[in-house]
């Protein structure tokens, strides 16, 4: 197992290129199951979750070949419809194959993903919606067994809660269904928007893209002709590096970024006193004279993303005053709090709300990553801590951050990847 050794108080300066979005790539890779042709996806990030999903497709008989940041996926050779536990347990987003496999083959088995560090994360809404579309669903021996021998049928689906992968799953199922599917209360995240846009260009008419009401005109089983496309920039990776610039009082420029997807994050940084210069695809952050405390409530897009909550908590430790951070999406997404406390942060928790008293001096320590974004908060804290921080269990970071050490090193951070126990 690897860990990161980070020397604190490094001063950052320079440019970081933002990679393609992991959370856009995952549904778009699953979408290739709906294609009749070979599909080329460009600007894929080199992260473990993408490799996991491609491995899952390969296990199902698809052919996937890499060419730098491009991947060519041929699902015409798929001859398996079972997503087994060994893969699904490593990545919950494997559930994204359920809708497309069922739509294409009329049956599918996917291991139940189970809970994870940040909460229960049920998939009841995915299953209820597929049942409404005519699927018969049974849970047997830890697997979801879904059948739709007559094909899926369009209908009206009202999501009780906004779900990102749930929306993506049902959009893909509806793409090959018979008739129209209307999804009410659909997720409006940019990653869902890109999925709709690619499908829309591939023969599936979708109305209301980017809104909470989507009308998907299914092809009644006709497979799609999907042209080459490029994955949108990763807004969470970008937000994390903006926080790296902010916490370390550095001037840092991000390139290949989509500022429009970062509205809520940029607004909070500005509220905290940071100046940002923004062009079409770059953002430069400048140091604040004094970091002001902030109030954050995580909500669905376009509000402040839960995936940026941990990083802003690290940043809030350096604000002059009391910051309040409320987590509304996941019940247990405060695992980073105890690790930040071990570095000297003054944070108290009350249910879903964290109160951060700043400004505190942080000191380097051995800390443990517990989930993807919590891990990045520990890296941010390490940048300004006195002394050295060892961030353990960084397989979480490897799931979602492309070339993290390389990118940090290029802007001046002293960081090394080492093997535990050596
Ligand atoms: C996706 C993102 C994740 C992000 C999250 C919220 C991917 C691969 N992951 O996760 O990074 O943190 O959106 O922005 O894109 N829920 C139910 N029943 C369901 C589905 C969801 O109750 O069937 C609840 C969840 O427990 C949670 C909320 O709805 O409280 C939102 O979850 P959801 O949007 O589904 O998260 P993911 O799609 O898993």
Short mmCIF file of C-alpha atoms and ligand atoms in Angstrom, two decimals:
data_model
loop_
_atom_site.label_atom_id
_atom_site.label_comp_id
_atom_site.label_asym_id
_atom_site.label_seq_id
_atom_site.Cartn_x
_atom_site.Cartn_y
_atom_site.Cartn_z
CA UNK A 1 0.00 0.00 0.00
CA UNK A 2 1.27 3.50 -0.81
CA UNK A 3 1.27 6.66 1.25
CA UNK A 4 2.13 10.29 0.51
CA UNK A 5 4.84 12.11 2.41
CA UNK A 6 4.22 15.85 2.15
CA UNK A 7 6.52 18.55 3.48
CA UNK A 8 4.47 21.45 4.78
CA UNK A 9 4.92 25.13 4.18
CA UNK A 10 5.95 24.67 0.56
CA UNK A 11 5.09 27.70 -1.49
CA UNK A 12 3.04 26.96 -4.59
CA UNK A 13 3.30 28.75 -7.88
CA UNK A 14 2.54 27.90 -11.48
CA UNK A 15 -0.05 26.18 -13.61
CA UNK A 16 -2.07 22.98 -13.26
CA UNK A 17 -3.87 21.33 -16.18
CA UNK A 18 -7.23 19.92 -15.18
CA UNK A 19 -8.06 16.40 -16.37
CA UNK A 20 -11.34 15.04 -17.68
CA UNK A 21 -14.07 14.48 -15.11
CA UNK A 22 -14.17 11.08 -13.44
CA UNK A 23 -17.87 11.41 -12.67
CA UNK A 24 -18.66 12.27 -16.30
CA UNK A 25 -16.47 9.46 -17.67
CA UNK A 26 -18.17 6.73 -15.64
CA UNK A 27 -21.72 7.07 -17.06
CA UNK A 28 -20.31 7.78 -20.52
CA UNK A 29 -18.30 4.55 -20.45
CA UNK A 30 -21.42 2.67 -19.29
CA UNK A 31 -23.31 4.34 -22.14
CA UNK A 32 -21.10 2.58 -24.71
CA UNK A 33 -23.15 -0.55 -23.90
CA UNK A 34 -25.95 1.12 -25.91
CA UNK A 35 -23.76 1.56 -29.02
CA UNK A 36 -23.72 -0.51 -32.17
CA UNK A 37 -20.31 0.88 -33.15
CA UNK A 38 -16.86 1.27 -31.58
CA UNK A 39 -16.88 4.39 -29.41
CA UNK A 40 -13.88 6.66 -28.82
CA UNK A 41 -13.85 8.66 -25.60
CA UNK A 42 -11.21 11.39 -25.34
CA UNK A 43 -9.79 13.28 -22.34
CA UNK A 44 -10.35 10.40 -19.91
CA UNK A 45 -8.58 10.92 -16.59
CA UNK A 46 -6.04 8.30 -15.61
CA UNK A 47 -7.67 7.22 -12.34
CA UNK A 48 -8.43 3.86 -10.77
CA UNK A 49 -12.25 4.16 -11.00
CA UNK A 50 -12.10 4.44 -14.79
CA UNK A 51 -9.85 1.39 -15.04
CA UNK A 52 -12.26 -0.50 -12.77
CA UNK A 53 -15.25 0.24 -14.98
CA UNK A 54 -13.34 -0.65 -18.16
CA UNK A 55 -12.30 -3.90 -16.50
CA UNK A 56 -15.94 -4.59 -15.70
CA UNK A 57 -16.86 -4.02 -19.37
CA UNK A 58 -13.98 -6.31 -20.44
CA UNK A 59 -15.27 -9.00 -18.07
CA UNK A 60 -18.63 -8.69 -19.83
CA UNK A 61 -16.93 -9.39 -23.16
CA UNK A 62 -16.39 -5.84 -24.46
CA UNK A 63 -13.04 -4.82 -25.96
CA UNK A 64 -11.36 -1.73 -24.53
CA UNK A 65 -8.09 -0.34 -25.83
CA UNK A 66 -6.14 2.66 -24.53
CA UNK A 67 -4.26 5.25 -26.54
CA UNK A 68 -2.92 7.89 -24.09
CA UNK A 69 -6.00 9.73 -22.74
CA UNK A 70 -8.26 8.07 -25.34
CA UNK A 71 -10.05 4.80 -25.02
CA UNK A 72 -11.79 2.82 -27.73
CA UNK A 73 -14.67 0.67 -26.49
CA UNK A 74 -16.30 -2.03 -28.58
CA UNK A 75 -19.33 -3.52 -26.85
CA UNK A 76 -20.53 -5.50 -29.89
CA UNK A 77 -18.70 -8.53 -28.47
CA UNK A 78 -20.44 -8.37 -25.08
CA UNK A 79 -21.70 -11.82 -24.11
CA UNK A 80 -22.09 -11.54 -20.31
CA UNK A 81 -24.67 -9.59 -18.33
CA UNK A 82 -23.52 -10.14 -14.76
CA UNK A 83 -21.54 -7.49 -12.85
CA UNK A 84 -19.92 -9.52 -10.12
CA UNK A 85 -19.30 -8.65 -6.49
CA UNK A 86 -15.49 -8.57 -6.77
CA UNK A 87 -15.68 -5.47 -8.99
CA UNK A 88 -18.81 -3.77 -7.68
CA UNK A 89 -17.49 -3.87 -4.10
CA UNK A 90 -14.49 -1.75 -5.16
CA UNK A 91 -16.60 0.88 -6.92
CA UNK A 92 -20.22 1.71 -6.19
CA UNK A 93 -20.60 3.49 -9.51
CA UNK A 94 -20.55 0.03 -11.18
CA UNK A 95 -24.32 0.24 -10.65
CA UNK A 96 -24.26 2.46 -13.76
CA UNK A 97 -24.17 -0.64 -15.99
CA UNK A 98 -27.58 -1.82 -14.72
CA UNK A 99 -29.75 0.47 -16.86
CA UNK A 100 -27.83 0.04 -20.14
CA UNK A 101 -27.34 -3.76 -19.87
CA UNK A 102 -31.01 -4.28 -19.04
CA UNK A 103 -32.08 -2.00 -21.90
CA UNK A 104 -29.89 -3.79 -24.42
CA UNK A 105 -30.12 -7.43 -23.36
CA UNK A 106 -33.44 -7.58 -21.48
CA UNK A 107 -31.78 -9.05 -18.39
CA UNK A 108 -28.97 -8.18 -16.05
CA UNK A 109 -27.46 -9.11 -12.71
CA UNK A 110 -25.50 -6.59 -10.68
CA UNK A 111 -24.07 -7.19 -7.25
CA UNK A 112 -25.65 -4.90 -4.63
CA UNK A 113 -23.09 -2.20 -3.86
CA UNK A 114 -23.74 -1.99 -0.08
CA UNK A 115 -22.86 0.95 2.14
CA UNK A 116 -19.68 2.95 2.11
CA UNK A 117 -17.64 5.23 4.35
CA UNK A 118 -19.76 8.32 3.69
CA UNK A 119 -23.15 6.73 4.33
CA UNK A 120 -25.67 4.06 3.39
CA UNK A 121 -26.08 5.15 -0.21
CA UNK A 122 -29.15 3.12 -1.18
CA UNK A 123 -30.09 2.47 -4.81
CA UNK A 124 -33.83 2.10 -4.20
CA UNK A 125 -34.67 4.97 -6.55
CA UNK A 126 -32.81 3.35 -9.47
CA UNK A 127 -34.72 0.10 -8.92
CA UNK A 128 -38.13 1.70 -8.42
CA UNK A 129 -37.76 3.65 -11.66
CA UNK A 130 -36.74 0.55 -13.63
CA UNK A 131 -39.76 -1.29 -12.23
CA UNK A 132 -41.97 1.55 -13.40
CA UNK A 133 -40.47 1.02 -16.85
CA UNK A 134 -41.64 -2.60 -16.76
CA UNK A 135 -38.63 -4.41 -15.31
CA UNK A 136 -39.08 -7.28 -12.89
CA UNK A 137 -36.55 -6.95 -10.14
CA UNK A 138 -35.56 -9.43 -7.45
CA UNK A 139 -32.77 -9.35 -4.92
CA UNK A 140 -31.13 -12.76 -4.60
CA UNK A 141 -27.93 -13.71 -2.81
CA UNK A 142 -26.65 -10.15 -2.78
CA UNK A 143 -27.46 -9.55 -6.45
CA UNK A 144 -30.02 -7.41 -8.21
CA UNK A 145 -31.65 -9.60 -10.82
CA UNK A 146 -33.47 -7.49 -13.38
CA UNK A 147 -35.50 -8.80 -16.30
CA UNK A 148 -37.45 -7.03 -19.00
CA UNK A 149 -38.10 -9.74 -21.60
CA UNK A 150 -40.50 -7.52 -23.55
CA UNK A 151 -38.13 -4.53 -23.33
CA UNK A 152 -38.46 -1.41 -21.20
CA UNK A 153 -41.36 0.99 -21.71
CA UNK A 154 -41.32 4.75 -21.39
CA UNK A 155 -43.33 6.25 -18.52
CA UNK A 156 -43.31 9.16 -16.08
CA UNK A 157 -40.80 8.85 -13.26
CA UNK A 158 -40.73 11.18 -10.30
CA UNK A 159 -37.56 10.90 -8.25
CA UNK A 160 -38.31 11.48 -4.54
CA UNK A 161 -34.74 12.69 -4.14
CA UNK A 162 -32.31 14.04 -6.68
CA UNK A 163 -29.87 11.26 -7.54
CA UNK A 164 -26.94 11.67 -9.91
CA UNK A 165 -26.16 8.06 -10.83
CA UNK A 166 -29.89 7.24 -10.52
CA UNK A 167 -30.70 9.87 -13.16
CA UNK A 168 -27.88 8.61 -15.40
CA UNK A 169 -29.01 4.98 -15.07
CA UNK A 170 -32.60 5.78 -16.00
CA UNK A 171 -31.61 8.12 -18.84
CA UNK A 172 -29.58 5.26 -20.36
CA UNK A 173 -32.37 2.73 -19.81
CA UNK A 174 -34.88 5.14 -21.37
CA UNK A 175 -32.62 5.68 -24.39
CA UNK A 176 -33.46 2.21 -25.77
CA UNK A 177 -36.97 1.97 -24.26
CA UNK A 178 -40.19 1.96 -26.24
CA UNK A 179 -41.80 5.41 -26.19
CA UNK A 180 -41.13 8.47 -24.09
CA UNK A 181 -39.79 8.58 -20.55
CA UNK A 182 -40.25 11.73 -18.52
CA UNK A 183 -37.96 12.10 -15.51
CA UNK A 184 -39.15 14.65 -12.99
CA UNK A 185 -36.65 15.91 -10.40
CA UNK A 186 -33.68 14.74 -12.48
CA UNK A 187 -30.13 15.67 -11.45
CA UNK A 188 -28.78 18.75 -13.27
CA UNK A 189 -25.09 18.08 -12.61
CA UNK A 190 -22.86 18.88 -15.62
CA UNK A 191 -21.91 15.18 -15.79
CA UNK A 192 -25.58 14.25 -16.34
CA UNK A 193 -25.91 17.06 -18.87
CA UNK A 194 -22.98 15.70 -20.89
CA UNK A 195 -24.51 12.22 -20.90
CA UNK A 196 -27.75 13.69 -22.29
CA UNK A 197 -25.90 15.76 -24.88
CA UNK A 198 -23.93 12.77 -26.19
CA UNK A 199 -27.08 10.62 -26.36
CA UNK A 200 -28.93 13.46 -28.06
CA UNK A 201 -26.27 13.51 -30.80
CA UNK A 202 -26.43 9.73 -31.12
CA UNK A 203 -30.04 9.31 -32.16
CA UNK A 204 -31.91 9.66 -28.84
CA UNK A 205 -33.92 12.86 -28.74
CA UNK A 206 -33.83 14.37 -25.24
CA UNK A 207 -35.79 17.47 -24.30
CA UNK A 208 -35.09 19.63 -21.25
CA UNK A 209 -31.35 18.92 -21.05
CA UNK A 210 -29.88 20.76 -18.02
CA UNK A 211 -33.28 21.09 -16.37
CA UNK A 212 -34.99 18.98 -13.70
CA UNK A 213 -37.52 17.61 -16.20
CA UNK A 214 -36.12 15.42 -18.96
CA UNK A 215 -38.14 13.88 -21.76
CA UNK A 216 -36.29 11.02 -23.44
CA UNK A 217 -37.58 9.60 -26.69
CA UNK A 218 -36.47 5.96 -26.69
CA UNK A 219 -35.31 4.13 -29.82
CA UNK A 220 -37.34 0.96 -29.07
CA UNK A 221 -34.28 -1.23 -28.91
CA UNK A 222 -32.36 0.28 -31.82
CA UNK A 223 -28.68 0.54 -30.86
CA UNK A 224 -26.97 3.91 -31.14
CA UNK A 225 -24.34 5.33 -33.41
CA UNK A 226 -22.10 7.22 -31.00
CA UNK A 227 -19.46 9.56 -32.45
CA UNK A 228 -16.12 10.35 -30.79
CA UNK A 229 -16.43 12.87 -27.95
CA UNK A 230 -14.29 14.49 -25.28
CA UNK A 231 -15.01 14.32 -21.53
CA UNK A 232 -15.74 17.64 -19.78
CA UNK A 233 -13.15 19.00 -17.30
CA UNK A 234 -13.28 17.72 -13.73
CA UNK A 235 -14.90 20.45 -11.66
CA UNK A 236 -14.05 18.75 -8.36
CA UNK A 237 -10.39 18.34 -9.27
CA UNK A 238 -10.39 22.02 -10.29
CA UNK A 239 -12.11 23.06 -7.04
CA UNK A 240 -9.57 21.06 -5.03
CA UNK A 241 -6.60 22.81 -6.68
CA UNK A 242 -8.27 26.20 -6.20
CA UNK A 243 -8.38 25.31 -2.49
CA UNK A 244 -4.68 24.33 -2.68
CA UNK A 245 -3.87 27.81 -3.98
CA UNK A 246 -6.20 29.40 -1.42
CA UNK A 247 -4.97 27.57 1.68
CA UNK A 248 -1.31 28.10 0.85
CA UNK A 249 -1.72 31.79 -0.04
CA UNK A 250 -0.36 31.17 -3.53
CA UNK A 251 -1.05 32.43 -7.00
CA UNK A 252 -2.08 29.38 -9.00
CA UNK A 253 -3.51 29.06 -12.51
CA UNK A 254 -5.72 26.21 -13.69
CA UNK A 255 -6.00 25.47 -17.39
CA UNK A 256 -8.45 23.29 -19.36
CA UNK A 257 -11.13 24.06 -16.80
CA UNK A 258 -14.83 24.94 -17.24
CA UNK A 259 -15.47 27.92 -14.92
CA UNK A 260 -19.23 27.75 -15.60
CA UNK A 261 -19.38 24.45 -13.69
CA UNK A 262 -17.70 25.99 -10.65
CA UNK A 263 -20.11 28.84 -9.88
CA UNK A 264 -20.88 27.91 -6.26
CA UNK A 265 -17.23 27.10 -5.47
CA UNK A 266 -15.94 30.34 -6.99
CA UNK A 267 -18.61 32.34 -5.13
CA UNK A 268 -17.51 30.85 -1.77
CA UNK A 269 -13.82 31.53 -2.48
CA UNK A 270 -14.69 35.14 -3.32
CA UNK A 271 -16.74 35.42 -0.13
CA UNK A 272 -13.68 34.24 1.77
CA UNK A 273 -11.66 37.09 0.31
CA UNK A 274 -9.86 35.48 -2.63
CA UNK A 275 -9.58 37.23 -5.97
CA UNK A 276 -9.98 35.10 -9.08
CA UNK A 277 -9.27 35.90 -12.69
CA UNK A 278 -11.44 33.87 -15.00
CA UNK A 279 -11.31 33.32 -18.77
CA UNK A 280 -13.18 30.80 -20.93
CA UNK A 281 -11.03 27.87 -19.81
CA UNK A 282 -8.59 29.16 -17.18
CA UNK A 283 -8.89 30.35 -13.60
CA UNK A 284 -6.17 32.08 -11.58
CA UNK A 285 -6.53 32.41 -7.83
CA UNK A 286 -4.65 35.09 -5.87
CA UNK A 287 -3.91 35.11 -2.13
CA UNK A 288 -6.41 36.76 0.24
CA UNK A 289 -5.17 39.51 2.60
CA UNK A 290 -7.15 37.81 5.34
CA UNK A 291 -9.27 34.67 4.91
CA UNK A 292 -12.84 35.32 6.04
CA UNK A 293 -14.98 32.60 7.64
CA UNK A 294 -17.73 31.05 5.56
CA UNK A 295 -21.14 29.37 5.80
CA UNK A 296 -21.58 26.36 3.53
CA UNK A 297 -24.56 24.09 2.93
CA UNK A 298 -24.00 21.20 0.54
CA UNK A 299 -26.79 20.61 -1.93
CA UNK A 300 -27.38 19.36 -5.44
CA UNK A 301 -26.01 21.25 -8.45
CA UNK A 302 -25.95 24.18 -9.05
CA UNK A 303 -25.61 24.69 -5.26
CA UNK A 304 -22.41 23.94 -3.36
CA UNK A 305 -21.19 20.35 -4.07
CA UNK A 306 -20.81 17.78 -1.29
CA UNK A 307 -17.66 16.63 -3.12
CA UNK A 308 -16.00 19.97 -2.15
CA UNK A 309 -17.12 20.00 1.49
CA UNK A 310 -14.02 18.37 3.00
CA UNK A 311 -11.60 20.61 1.07
CA UNK A 312 -13.41 23.76 2.23
CA UNK A 313 -13.28 22.48 5.78
CA UNK A 314 -9.48 22.28 5.54
CA UNK A 315 -9.48 25.81 4.11
CA UNK A 316 -11.82 27.09 6.86
CA UNK A 317 -9.21 26.14 9.49
CA UNK A 318 -7.21 29.10 8.13
CA UNK A 319 -10.09 31.62 8.17
CA UNK A 320 -10.15 34.32 10.85
CA UNK A 321 -13.31 33.37 12.74
CA UNK A 322 -16.04 30.73 12.90
CA UNK A 323 -17.13 28.86 9.77
CA UNK A 324 -20.25 26.69 9.67
CA UNK A 325 -20.42 23.73 7.26
CA UNK A 326 -23.63 21.77 6.89
CA UNK A 327 -23.66 18.45 5.00
CA UNK A 328 -27.11 17.69 3.58
CA UNK A 329 -26.43 14.85 1.13
CA UNK A 330 -24.58 12.13 2.98
CA UNK A 331 -25.12 11.24 6.64
CA UNK A 332 -21.54 10.29 7.46
CA UNK A 333 -19.40 12.57 5.37
CA UNK A 334 -17.32 14.03 8.20
CA UNK A 335 -14.66 11.33 8.47
CA UNK A 336 -11.96 13.90 7.74
CA UNK A 337 -12.86 15.88 10.88
CA UNK A 338 -11.02 13.63 13.34
CA UNK A 339 -7.94 13.52 11.10
CA UNK A 340 -7.90 17.32 10.71
CA UNK A 341 -8.26 17.57 14.50
CA UNK A 342 -5.17 15.40 14.88
CA UNK A 343 -3.32 18.03 12.85
CA UNK A 344 -4.49 20.75 15.24
CA UNK A 345 -7.77 21.93 13.69
CA UNK A 346 -10.47 23.20 16.05
CA UNK A 347 -13.66 21.63 14.71
CA UNK A 348 -16.77 20.53 16.57
CA UNK A 349 -19.54 18.38 15.15
CA UNK A 350 -23.23 18.53 15.88
CA UNK A 351 -25.22 16.14 13.70
CA UNK A 352 -24.88 17.27 10.13
CA UNK A 353 -23.12 20.51 10.99
CA UNK A 354 -19.44 21.21 11.60
CA UNK A 355 -18.24 24.37 13.30
CA UNK A 356 -14.68 25.31 12.42
CA UNK A 357 -12.88 27.80 14.65
CA UNK A 358 -10.08 29.53 12.80
CA UNK A 359 -7.41 30.38 12.44
CA UNK A 360 -5.46 27.43 13.80
CA UNK A 361 -1.87 26.42 13.31
CA UNK A 362 -1.72 22.95 11.79
CA UNK A 363 1.09 20.54 12.41
CA UNK A 364 2.19 17.56 10.34
CA UNK A 365 1.04 14.13 11.50
CA UNK A 366 0.32 10.63 10.28
CA UNK A 367 -3.24 10.75 8.98
CA UNK A 368 -5.47 8.27 7.26
CA UNK A 369 -7.60 8.82 4.21
CA UNK A 370 -11.14 7.44 4.55
CA UNK A 371 -12.79 8.38 1.28
CA UNK A 372 -11.82 10.15 -1.90
CA UNK A 373 -12.60 13.77 -1.04
CA UNK A 374 -11.72 13.45 2.66
CA UNK A 375 -8.26 12.38 1.48
CA UNK A 376 -7.82 15.50 -0.60
CA UNK A 377 -8.70 17.64 2.44
CA UNK A 378 -5.82 15.99 4.31
CA UNK A 379 -3.45 16.75 1.43
CA UNK A 380 -4.57 20.41 1.52
CA UNK A 381 -3.99 20.61 5.27
CA UNK A 382 -0.56 19.01 4.80
CA UNK A 383 0.44 21.81 2.40
CA UNK A 384 0.45 24.35 5.23
CA UNK A 385 1.20 22.17 8.24
CA UNK A 386 4.37 22.68 10.24
CA UNK A 387 6.63 19.73 9.46
CA UNK A 388 5.82 16.58 7.59
CA UNK A 389 2.49 14.83 7.02
CA UNK A 390 2.12 11.23 5.94
CA UNK A 391 -1.25 10.61 4.28
CA UNK A 392 -1.97 6.88 4.46
CA UNK A 393 -4.44 4.75 2.45
CA UNK A 394 -4.10 6.93 -0.62
CA UNK A 395 -5.80 4.34 -2.81
CA UNK A 396 -8.82 6.56 -2.17
CA UNK A 397 -7.01 9.49 -3.85
CA UNK A 398 -5.91 7.27 -6.72
CA UNK A 399 -9.58 6.52 -7.43
CA UNK A 400 -10.26 10.07 -8.47
CA UNK A 401 -7.22 12.36 -8.82
CA UNK A 402 -5.20 12.02 -12.02
CA UNK A 403 -1.41 12.37 -11.42
CA UNK A 404 -1.90 14.13 -8.08
CA UNK A 405 1.74 14.13 -6.94
CA UNK A 406 3.02 15.07 -10.39
CA UNK A 407 0.65 18.04 -10.57
CA UNK A 408 1.48 19.19 -7.03
CA UNK A 409 5.23 18.75 -7.54
CA UNK A 410 5.08 20.85 -10.72
CA UNK A 411 3.77 23.81 -8.68
CA UNK A 412 6.40 23.46 -5.95
CA UNK A 413 5.06 20.99 -3.40
CA UNK A 414 7.58 18.60 -1.86
CA UNK A 415 5.65 15.34 -2.08
CA UNK A 416 6.73 11.75 -2.38
CA UNK A 417 4.80 8.51 -2.87
CA UNK A 418 6.25 5.78 -0.66
CA UNK A 419 5.42 2.18 0.17
CA UNK A 420 4.11 1.37 3.65
CA UNK A 421 6.50 -0.61 5.81
CA UNK A 422 9.65 0.15 3.78
C1 LIG B 1 -22.76 11.01 -7.20
C2 LIG B 1 -21.27 11.25 -7.37
C3 LIG B 1 -20.64 11.60 -6.03
C4 LIG B 1 -21.38 12.77 -5.38
C5 LIG B 1 -22.87 12.51 -5.33
C6 LIG B 1 -23.67 13.72 -4.87
C7 LIG B 1 -20.67 9.81 -9.23
C8 LIG B 1 -20.01 8.57 -9.68
N1 LIG B 1 -20.69 10.03 -7.91
O1 LIG B 1 -22.93 9.91 -6.33
O2 LIG B 1 -19.27 11.94 -6.25
O3 LIG B 1 -20.91 12.95 -4.06
O4 LIG B 1 -23.37 12.17 -6.65
O5 LIG B 1 -23.41 14.82 -5.67
O6 LIG B 1 -21.15 10.60 -10.02
N2 LIG B 1 -30.20 8.21 -2.70
C9 LIG B 1 -31.24 7.42 -2.25
N3 LIG B 1 -31.69 6.42 -3.07
C10 LIG B 1 -31.14 6.17 -4.30
C11 LIG B 1 -30.09 6.99 -4.75
C12 LIG B 1 -29.63 8.01 -3.91
O7 LIG B 1 -31.75 7.61 -1.15
O8 LIG B 1 -31.60 5.26 -4.99
C13 LIG B 1 -29.70 9.30 -1.82
C14 LIG B 1 -28.23 9.11 -1.40
O9 LIG B 1 -28.12 8.27 -0.26
C15 LIG B 1 -27.79 10.53 -1.11
C16 LIG B 1 -28.56 11.32 -2.18
O10 LIG B 1 -29.65 10.51 -2.59
O11 LIG B 1 -28.22 10.94 0.15
C17 LIG B 1 -27.75 11.70 -3.40
O12 LIG B 1 -27.09 10.54 -3.88
P1 LIG B 1 -26.71 10.35 -5.40
O13 LIG B 1 -26.89 11.63 -6.14
O14 LIG B 1 -27.39 9.14 -5.93
O15 LIG B 1 -25.15 10.05 -5.30
P2 LIG B 1 -24.33 9.16 -6.30
O16 LIG B 1 -24.97 9.21 -7.62
O17 LIG B 1 -24.08 7.82 -5.66
#
